[in-house]
mmCIF file with all atom_site columns, C-alpha atoms in Angstrom:
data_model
loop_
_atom_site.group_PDB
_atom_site.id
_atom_site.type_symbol
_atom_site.label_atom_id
_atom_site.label_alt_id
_atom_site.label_comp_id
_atom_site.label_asym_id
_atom_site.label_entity_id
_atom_site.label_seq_id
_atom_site.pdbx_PDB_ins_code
_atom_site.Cartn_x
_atom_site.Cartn_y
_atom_site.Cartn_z
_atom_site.occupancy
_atom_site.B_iso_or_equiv
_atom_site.pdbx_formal_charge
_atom_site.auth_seq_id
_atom_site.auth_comp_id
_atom_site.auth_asym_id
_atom_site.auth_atom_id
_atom_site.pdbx_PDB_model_num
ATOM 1   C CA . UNK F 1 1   ? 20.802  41.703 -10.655 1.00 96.00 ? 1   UNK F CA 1
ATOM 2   C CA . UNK F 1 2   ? 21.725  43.294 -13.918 1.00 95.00 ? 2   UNK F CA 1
ATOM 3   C CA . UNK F 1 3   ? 25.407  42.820 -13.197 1.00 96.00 ? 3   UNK F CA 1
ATOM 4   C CA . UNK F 1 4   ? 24.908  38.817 -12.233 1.00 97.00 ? 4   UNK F CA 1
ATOM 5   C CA . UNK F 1 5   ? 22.405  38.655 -15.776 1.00 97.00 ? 5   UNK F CA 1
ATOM 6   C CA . UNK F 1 6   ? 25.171  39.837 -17.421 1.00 96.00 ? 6   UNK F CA 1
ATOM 7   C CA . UNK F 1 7   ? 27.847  37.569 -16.509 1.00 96.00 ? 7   UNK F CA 1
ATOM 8   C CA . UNK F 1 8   ? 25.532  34.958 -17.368 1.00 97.00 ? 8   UNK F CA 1
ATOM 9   C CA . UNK F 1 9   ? 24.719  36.050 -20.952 1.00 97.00 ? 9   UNK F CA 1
ATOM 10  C CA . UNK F 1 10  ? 26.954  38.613 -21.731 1.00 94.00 ? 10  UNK F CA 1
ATOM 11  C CA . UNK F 1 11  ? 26.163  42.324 -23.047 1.00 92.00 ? 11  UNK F CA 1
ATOM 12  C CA . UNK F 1 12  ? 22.267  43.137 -23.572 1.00 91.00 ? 12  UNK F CA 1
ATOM 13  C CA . UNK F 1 13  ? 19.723  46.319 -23.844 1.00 85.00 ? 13  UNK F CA 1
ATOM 14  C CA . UNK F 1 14  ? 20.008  48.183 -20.118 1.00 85.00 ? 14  UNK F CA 1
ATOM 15  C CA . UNK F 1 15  ? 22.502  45.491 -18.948 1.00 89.00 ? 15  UNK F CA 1
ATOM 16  C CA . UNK F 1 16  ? 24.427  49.143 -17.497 1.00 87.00 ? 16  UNK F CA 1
ATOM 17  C CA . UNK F 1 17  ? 21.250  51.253 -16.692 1.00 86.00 ? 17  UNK F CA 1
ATOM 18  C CA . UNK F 1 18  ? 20.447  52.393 -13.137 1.00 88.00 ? 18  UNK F CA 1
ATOM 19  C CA . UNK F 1 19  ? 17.344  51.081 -11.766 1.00 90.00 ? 19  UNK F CA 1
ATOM 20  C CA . UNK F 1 20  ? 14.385  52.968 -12.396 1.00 93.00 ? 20  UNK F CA 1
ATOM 21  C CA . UNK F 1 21  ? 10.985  52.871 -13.374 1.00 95.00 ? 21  UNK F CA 1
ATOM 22  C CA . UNK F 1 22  ? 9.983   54.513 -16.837 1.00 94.00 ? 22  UNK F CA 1
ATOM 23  C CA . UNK F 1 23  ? 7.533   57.398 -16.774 1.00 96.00 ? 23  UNK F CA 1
ATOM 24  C CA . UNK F 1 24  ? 7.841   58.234 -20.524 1.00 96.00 ? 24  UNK F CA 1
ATOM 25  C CA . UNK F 1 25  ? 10.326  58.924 -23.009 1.00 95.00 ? 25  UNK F CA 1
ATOM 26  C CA . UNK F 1 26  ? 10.738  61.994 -25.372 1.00 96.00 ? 26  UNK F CA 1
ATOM 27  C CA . UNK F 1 27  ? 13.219  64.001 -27.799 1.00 95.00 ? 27  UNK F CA 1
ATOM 28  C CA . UNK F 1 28  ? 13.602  67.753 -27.443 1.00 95.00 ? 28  UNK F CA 1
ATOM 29  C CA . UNK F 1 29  ? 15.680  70.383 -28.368 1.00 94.00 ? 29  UNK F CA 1
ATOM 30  C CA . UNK F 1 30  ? 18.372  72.166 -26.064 1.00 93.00 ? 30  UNK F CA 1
ATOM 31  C CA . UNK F 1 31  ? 16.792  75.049 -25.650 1.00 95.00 ? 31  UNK F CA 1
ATOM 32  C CA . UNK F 1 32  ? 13.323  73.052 -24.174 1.00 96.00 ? 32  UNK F CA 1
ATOM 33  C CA . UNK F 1 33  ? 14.899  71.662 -21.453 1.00 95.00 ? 33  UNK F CA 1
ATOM 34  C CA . UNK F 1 34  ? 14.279  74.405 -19.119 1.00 96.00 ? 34  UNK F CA 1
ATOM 35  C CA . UNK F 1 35  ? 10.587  75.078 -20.019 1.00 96.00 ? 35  UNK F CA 1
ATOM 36  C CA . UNK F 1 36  ? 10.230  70.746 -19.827 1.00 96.00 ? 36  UNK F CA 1
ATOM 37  C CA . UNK F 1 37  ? 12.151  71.032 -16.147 1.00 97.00 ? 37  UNK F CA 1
ATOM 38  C CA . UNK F 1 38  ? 9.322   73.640 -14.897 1.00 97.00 ? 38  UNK F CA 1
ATOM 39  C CA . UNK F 1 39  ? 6.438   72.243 -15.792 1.00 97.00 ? 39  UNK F CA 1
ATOM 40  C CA . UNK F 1 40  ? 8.047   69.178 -14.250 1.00 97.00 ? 40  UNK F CA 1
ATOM 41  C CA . UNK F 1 41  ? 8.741   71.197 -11.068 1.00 97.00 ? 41  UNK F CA 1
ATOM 42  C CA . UNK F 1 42  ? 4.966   72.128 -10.799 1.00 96.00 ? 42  UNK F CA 1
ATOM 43  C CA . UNK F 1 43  ? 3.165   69.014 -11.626 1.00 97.00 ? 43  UNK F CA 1
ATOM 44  C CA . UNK F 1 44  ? 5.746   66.680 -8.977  1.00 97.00 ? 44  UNK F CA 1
ATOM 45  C CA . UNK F 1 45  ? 4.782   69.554 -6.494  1.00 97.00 ? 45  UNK F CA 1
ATOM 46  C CA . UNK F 1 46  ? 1.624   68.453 -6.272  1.00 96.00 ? 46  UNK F CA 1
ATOM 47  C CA . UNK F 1 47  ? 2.603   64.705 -5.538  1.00 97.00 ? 47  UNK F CA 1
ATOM 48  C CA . UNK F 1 48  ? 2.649   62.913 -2.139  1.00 97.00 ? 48  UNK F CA 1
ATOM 49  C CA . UNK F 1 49  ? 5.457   60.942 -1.548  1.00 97.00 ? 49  UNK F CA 1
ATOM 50  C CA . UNK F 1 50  ? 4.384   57.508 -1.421  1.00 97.00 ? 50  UNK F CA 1
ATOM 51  C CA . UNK F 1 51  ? 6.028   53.988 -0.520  1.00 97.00 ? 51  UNK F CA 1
ATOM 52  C CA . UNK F 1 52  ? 6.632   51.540 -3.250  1.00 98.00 ? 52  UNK F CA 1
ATOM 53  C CA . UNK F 1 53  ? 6.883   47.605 -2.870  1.00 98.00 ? 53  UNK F CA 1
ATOM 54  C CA . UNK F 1 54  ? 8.056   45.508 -5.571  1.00 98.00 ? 54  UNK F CA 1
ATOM 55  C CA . UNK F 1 55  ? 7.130   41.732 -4.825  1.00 98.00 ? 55  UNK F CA 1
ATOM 56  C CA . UNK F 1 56  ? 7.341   39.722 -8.066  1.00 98.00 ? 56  UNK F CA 1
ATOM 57  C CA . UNK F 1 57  ? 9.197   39.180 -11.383 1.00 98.00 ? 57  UNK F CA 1
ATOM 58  C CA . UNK F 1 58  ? 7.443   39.164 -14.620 1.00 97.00 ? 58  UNK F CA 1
ATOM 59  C CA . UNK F 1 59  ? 8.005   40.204 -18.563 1.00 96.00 ? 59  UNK F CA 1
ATOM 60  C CA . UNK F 1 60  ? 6.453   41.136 -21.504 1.00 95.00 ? 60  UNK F CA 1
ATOM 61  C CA . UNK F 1 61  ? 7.660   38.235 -23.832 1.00 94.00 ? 61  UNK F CA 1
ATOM 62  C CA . UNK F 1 62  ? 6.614   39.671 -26.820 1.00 93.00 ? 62  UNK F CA 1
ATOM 63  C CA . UNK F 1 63  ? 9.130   43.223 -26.736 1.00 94.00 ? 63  UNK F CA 1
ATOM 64  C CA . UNK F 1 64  ? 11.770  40.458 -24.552 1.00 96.00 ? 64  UNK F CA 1
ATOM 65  C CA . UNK F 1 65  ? 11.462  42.241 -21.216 1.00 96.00 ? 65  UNK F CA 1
ATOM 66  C CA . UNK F 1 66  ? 11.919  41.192 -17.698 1.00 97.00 ? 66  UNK F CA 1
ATOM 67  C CA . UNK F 1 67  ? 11.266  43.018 -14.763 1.00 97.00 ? 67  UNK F CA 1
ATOM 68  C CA . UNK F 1 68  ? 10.146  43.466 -11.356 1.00 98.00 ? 68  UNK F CA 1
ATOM 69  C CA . UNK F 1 69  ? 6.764   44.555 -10.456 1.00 98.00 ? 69  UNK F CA 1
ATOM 70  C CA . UNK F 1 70  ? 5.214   46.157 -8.037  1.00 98.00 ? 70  UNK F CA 1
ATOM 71  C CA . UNK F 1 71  ? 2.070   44.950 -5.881  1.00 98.00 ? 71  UNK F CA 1
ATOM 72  C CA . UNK F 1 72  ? -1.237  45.881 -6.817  1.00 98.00 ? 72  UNK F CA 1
ATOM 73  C CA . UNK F 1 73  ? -1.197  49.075 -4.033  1.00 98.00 ? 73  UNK F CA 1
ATOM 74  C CA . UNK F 1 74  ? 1.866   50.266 -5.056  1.00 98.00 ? 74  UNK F CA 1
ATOM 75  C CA . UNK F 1 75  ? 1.025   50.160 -8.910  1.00 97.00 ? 75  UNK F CA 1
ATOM 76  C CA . UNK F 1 76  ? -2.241  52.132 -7.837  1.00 97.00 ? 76  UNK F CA 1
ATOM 77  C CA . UNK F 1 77  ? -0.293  54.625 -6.428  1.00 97.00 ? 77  UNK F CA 1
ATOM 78  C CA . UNK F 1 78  ? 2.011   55.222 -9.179  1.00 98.00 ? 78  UNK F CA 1
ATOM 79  C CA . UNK F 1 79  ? -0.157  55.000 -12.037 1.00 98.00 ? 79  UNK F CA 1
ATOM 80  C CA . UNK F 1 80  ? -1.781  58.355 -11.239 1.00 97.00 ? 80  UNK F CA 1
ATOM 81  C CA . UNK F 1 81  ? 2.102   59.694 -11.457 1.00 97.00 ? 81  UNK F CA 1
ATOM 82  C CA . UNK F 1 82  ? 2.448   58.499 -14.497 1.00 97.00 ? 82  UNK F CA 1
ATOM 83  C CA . UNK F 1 83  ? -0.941  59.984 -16.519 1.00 97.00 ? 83  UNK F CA 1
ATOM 84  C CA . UNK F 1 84  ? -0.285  63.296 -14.681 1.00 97.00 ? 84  UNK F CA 1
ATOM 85  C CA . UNK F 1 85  ? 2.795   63.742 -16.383 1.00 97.00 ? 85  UNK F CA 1
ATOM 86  C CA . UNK F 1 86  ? 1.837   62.043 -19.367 1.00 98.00 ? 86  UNK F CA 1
ATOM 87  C CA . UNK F 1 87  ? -0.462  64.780 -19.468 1.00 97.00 ? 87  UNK F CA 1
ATOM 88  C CA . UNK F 1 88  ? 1.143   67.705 -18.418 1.00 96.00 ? 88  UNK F CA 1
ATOM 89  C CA . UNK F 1 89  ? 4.044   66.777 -21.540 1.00 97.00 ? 89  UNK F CA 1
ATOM 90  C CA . UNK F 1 90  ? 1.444   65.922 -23.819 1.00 95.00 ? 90  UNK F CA 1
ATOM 91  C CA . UNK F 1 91  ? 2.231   68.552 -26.226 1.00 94.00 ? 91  UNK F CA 1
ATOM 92  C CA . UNK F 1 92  ? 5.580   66.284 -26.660 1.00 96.00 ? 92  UNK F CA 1
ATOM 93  C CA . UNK F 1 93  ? 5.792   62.888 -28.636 1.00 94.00 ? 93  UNK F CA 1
ATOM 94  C CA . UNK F 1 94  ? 5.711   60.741 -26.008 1.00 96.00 ? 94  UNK F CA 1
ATOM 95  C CA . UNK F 1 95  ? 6.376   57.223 -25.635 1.00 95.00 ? 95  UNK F CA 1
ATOM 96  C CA . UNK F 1 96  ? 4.666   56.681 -22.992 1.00 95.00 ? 96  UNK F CA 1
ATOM 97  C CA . UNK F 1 97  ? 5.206   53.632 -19.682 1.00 94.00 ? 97  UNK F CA 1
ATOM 98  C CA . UNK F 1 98  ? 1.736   52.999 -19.076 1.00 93.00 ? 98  UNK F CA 1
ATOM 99  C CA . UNK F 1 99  ? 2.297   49.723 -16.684 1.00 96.00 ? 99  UNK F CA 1
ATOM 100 C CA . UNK F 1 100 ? 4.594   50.340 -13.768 1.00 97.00 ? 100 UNK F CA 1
ATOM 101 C CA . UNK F 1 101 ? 7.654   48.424 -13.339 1.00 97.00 ? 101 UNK F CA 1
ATOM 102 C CA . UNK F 1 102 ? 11.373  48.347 -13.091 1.00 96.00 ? 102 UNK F CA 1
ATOM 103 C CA . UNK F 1 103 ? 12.961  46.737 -15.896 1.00 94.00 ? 103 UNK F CA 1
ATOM 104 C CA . UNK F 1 104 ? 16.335  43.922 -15.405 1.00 96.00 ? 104 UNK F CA 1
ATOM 105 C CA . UNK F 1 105 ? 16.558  42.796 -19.121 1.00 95.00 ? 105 UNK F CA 1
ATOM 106 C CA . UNK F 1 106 ? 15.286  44.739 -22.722 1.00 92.00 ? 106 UNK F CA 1
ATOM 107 C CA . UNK F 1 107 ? 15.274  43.290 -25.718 1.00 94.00 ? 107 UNK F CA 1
ATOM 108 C CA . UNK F 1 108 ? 16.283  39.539 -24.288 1.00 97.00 ? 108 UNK F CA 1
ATOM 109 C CA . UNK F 1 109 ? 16.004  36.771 -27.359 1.00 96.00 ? 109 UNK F CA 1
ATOM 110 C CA . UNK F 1 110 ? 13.818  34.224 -25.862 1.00 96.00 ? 110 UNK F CA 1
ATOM 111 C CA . UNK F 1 111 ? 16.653  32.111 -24.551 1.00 97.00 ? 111 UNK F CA 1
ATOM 112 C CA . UNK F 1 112 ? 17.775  35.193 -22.335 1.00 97.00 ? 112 UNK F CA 1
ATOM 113 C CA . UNK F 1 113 ? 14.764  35.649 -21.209 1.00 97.00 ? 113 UNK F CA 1
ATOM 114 C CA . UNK F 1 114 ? 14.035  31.979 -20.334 1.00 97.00 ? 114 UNK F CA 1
ATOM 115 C CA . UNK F 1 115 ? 17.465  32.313 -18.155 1.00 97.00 ? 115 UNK F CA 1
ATOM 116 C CA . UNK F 1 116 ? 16.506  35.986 -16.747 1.00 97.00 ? 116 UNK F CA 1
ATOM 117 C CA . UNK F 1 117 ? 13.330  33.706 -15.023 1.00 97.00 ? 117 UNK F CA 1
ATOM 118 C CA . UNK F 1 118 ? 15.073  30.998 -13.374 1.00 97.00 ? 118 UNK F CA 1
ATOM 119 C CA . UNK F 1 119 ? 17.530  32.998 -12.022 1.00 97.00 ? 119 UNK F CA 1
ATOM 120 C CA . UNK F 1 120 ? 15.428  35.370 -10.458 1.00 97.00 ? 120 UNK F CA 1
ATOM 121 C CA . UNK F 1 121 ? 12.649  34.142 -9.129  1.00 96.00 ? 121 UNK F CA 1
ATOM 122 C CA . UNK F 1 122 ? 11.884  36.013 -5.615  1.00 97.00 ? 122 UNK F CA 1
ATOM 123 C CA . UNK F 1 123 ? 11.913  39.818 -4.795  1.00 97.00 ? 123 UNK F CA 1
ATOM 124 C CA . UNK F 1 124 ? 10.870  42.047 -1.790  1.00 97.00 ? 124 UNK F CA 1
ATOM 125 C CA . UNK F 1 125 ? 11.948  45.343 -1.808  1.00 96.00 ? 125 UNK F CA 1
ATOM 126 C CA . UNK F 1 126 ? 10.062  48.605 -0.830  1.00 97.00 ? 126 UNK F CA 1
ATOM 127 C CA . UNK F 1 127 ? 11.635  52.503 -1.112  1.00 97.00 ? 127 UNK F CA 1
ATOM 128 C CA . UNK F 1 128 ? 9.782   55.476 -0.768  1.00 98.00 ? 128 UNK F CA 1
ATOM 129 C CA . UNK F 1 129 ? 9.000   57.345 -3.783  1.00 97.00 ? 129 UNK F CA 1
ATOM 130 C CA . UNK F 1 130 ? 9.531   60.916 -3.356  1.00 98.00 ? 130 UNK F CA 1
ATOM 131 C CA . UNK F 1 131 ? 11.323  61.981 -6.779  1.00 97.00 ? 131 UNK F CA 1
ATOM 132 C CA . UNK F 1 132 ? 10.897  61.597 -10.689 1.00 97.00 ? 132 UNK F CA 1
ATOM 133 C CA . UNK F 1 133 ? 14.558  61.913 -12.174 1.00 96.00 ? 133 UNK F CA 1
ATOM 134 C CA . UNK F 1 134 ? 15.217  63.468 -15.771 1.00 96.00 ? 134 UNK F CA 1
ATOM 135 C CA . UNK F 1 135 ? 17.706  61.612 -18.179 1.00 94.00 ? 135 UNK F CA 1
ATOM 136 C CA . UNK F 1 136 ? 19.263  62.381 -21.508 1.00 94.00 ? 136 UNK F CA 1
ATOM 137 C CA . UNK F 1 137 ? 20.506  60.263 -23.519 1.00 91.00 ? 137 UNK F CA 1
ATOM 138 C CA . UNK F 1 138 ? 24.291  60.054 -24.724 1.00 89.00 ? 138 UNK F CA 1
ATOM 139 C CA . UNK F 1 139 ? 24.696  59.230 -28.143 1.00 89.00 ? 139 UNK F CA 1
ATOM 140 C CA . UNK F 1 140 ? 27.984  57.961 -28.311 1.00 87.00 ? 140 UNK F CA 1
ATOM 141 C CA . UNK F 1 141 ? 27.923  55.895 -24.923 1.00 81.00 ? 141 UNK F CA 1
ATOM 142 C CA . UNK F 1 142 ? 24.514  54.722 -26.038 1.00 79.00 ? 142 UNK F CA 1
ATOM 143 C CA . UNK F 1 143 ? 23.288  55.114 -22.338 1.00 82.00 ? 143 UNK F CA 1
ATOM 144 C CA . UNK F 1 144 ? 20.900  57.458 -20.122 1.00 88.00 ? 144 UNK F CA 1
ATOM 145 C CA . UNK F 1 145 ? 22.286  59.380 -17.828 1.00 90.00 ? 145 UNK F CA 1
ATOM 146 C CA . UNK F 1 146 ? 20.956  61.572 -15.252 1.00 93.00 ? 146 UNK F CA 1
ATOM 147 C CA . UNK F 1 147 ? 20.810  65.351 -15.495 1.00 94.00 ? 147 UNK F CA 1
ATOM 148 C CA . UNK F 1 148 ? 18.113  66.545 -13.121 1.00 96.00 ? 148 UNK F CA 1
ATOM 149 C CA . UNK F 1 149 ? 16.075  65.063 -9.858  1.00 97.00 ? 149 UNK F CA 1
ATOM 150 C CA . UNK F 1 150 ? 12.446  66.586 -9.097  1.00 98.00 ? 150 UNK F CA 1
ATOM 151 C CA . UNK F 1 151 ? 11.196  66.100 -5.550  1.00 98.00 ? 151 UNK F CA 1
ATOM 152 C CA . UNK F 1 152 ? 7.494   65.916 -4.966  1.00 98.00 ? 152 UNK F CA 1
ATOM 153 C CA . UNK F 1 153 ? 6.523   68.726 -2.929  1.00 96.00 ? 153 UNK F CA 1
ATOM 154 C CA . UNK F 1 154 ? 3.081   67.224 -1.338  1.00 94.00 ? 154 UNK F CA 1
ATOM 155 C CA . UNK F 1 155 ? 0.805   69.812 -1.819  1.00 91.00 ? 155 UNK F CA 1
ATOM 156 C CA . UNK F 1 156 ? -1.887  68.584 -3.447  1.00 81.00 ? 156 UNK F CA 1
ATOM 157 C CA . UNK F 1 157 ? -4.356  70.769 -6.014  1.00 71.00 ? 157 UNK F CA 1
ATOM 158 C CA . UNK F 1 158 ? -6.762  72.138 -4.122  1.00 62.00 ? 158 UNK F CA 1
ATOM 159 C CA . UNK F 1 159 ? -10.459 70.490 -4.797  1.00 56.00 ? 159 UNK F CA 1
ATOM 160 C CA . UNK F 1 160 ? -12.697 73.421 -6.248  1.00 54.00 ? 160 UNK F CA 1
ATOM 161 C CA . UNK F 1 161 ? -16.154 73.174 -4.405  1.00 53.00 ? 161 UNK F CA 1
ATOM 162 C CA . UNK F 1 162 ? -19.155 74.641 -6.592  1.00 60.00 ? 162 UNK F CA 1
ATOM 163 C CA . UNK F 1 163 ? -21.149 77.140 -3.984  1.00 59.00 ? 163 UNK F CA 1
ATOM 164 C CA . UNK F 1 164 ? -24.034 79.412 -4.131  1.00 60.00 ? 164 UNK F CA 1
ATOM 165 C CA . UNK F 1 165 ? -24.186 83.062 -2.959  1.00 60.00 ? 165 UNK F CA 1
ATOM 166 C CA . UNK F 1 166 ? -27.997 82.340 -2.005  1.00 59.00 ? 166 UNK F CA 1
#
């Protein structure tokens, strides 16, 4: 989709990103990126693998962004994702994804955007989601590129039960 967007309006924001859907962004040193990847590590392993479905197009006119969403089940199911490791990096300045979705166009002037819509205008695709993927950002190739994959383990937190000895 990005590919057939682009040869329709040329070059734009995420025209060469894989697909994914943004948890939250952040900048950290070098040395971080090993404490970062364990807490990572122990919050996924606490998340069940679920399954996604993604059923409709829609944007956000006023940052130029068209994507595709998912149903109201799925987005219930990943929205928990997200705030769990919105909190468990919240010591980092985060910018944060608060509505689930998987983004075709960023940035599109209101022309592109008007052109993203008509030519997509029907989705239906489901995946499981059983991973959150770490990027970093290149500089010079102004792109994200993947560095680390975190599988969720599916062992959820215990529940703590209050009891009495008597």
């Amino acid at each position: 989709m990005k590919d057939f967007l682009k040869s329709k309006i040329e070059w734009y924001n995420s025209c060469n990103s894989e697909a994914h859907i943004t948890i939250c962004e952040f900048t950290i040193d070098e040395y971080q990126i090993d404490f970062i990847k364990q807490k990572l590590i122990k919050i996924c392993n606490t998340f069940t693998p679920c399954q996604v479905h993604l059923d409709h197009f829609d944007s956000y006119e006023n940052v130029g962004a068209f994507f595709i969403a998912p149903n109201a089940e799925s987005k219930n199911n990943l929205k928990p994702i997200m705030k769990k490791i919105h909190d468990t990096l919240k010591s980092l300045k985060l910018k944060k994804s608060e509505d689930p979705h998987m983004s075709i166009g960023r940035r599109l002037n209101p022309e592109n955007l008007k052109i993203a819509s008509q030519l997509f205008t029907t989705i239906n695709i489901d995946f499981l989601c059983n991973e959150i993927v770490l990027r970093e950002f290149d500089p010079l190739k102004k792109q994200f590129f993947v560095i680390d994959s975190i599988e969720f383990g599916n062992n959820p937190e215990p529940q703590f039960v209050q009891g009495s000895l008597f």
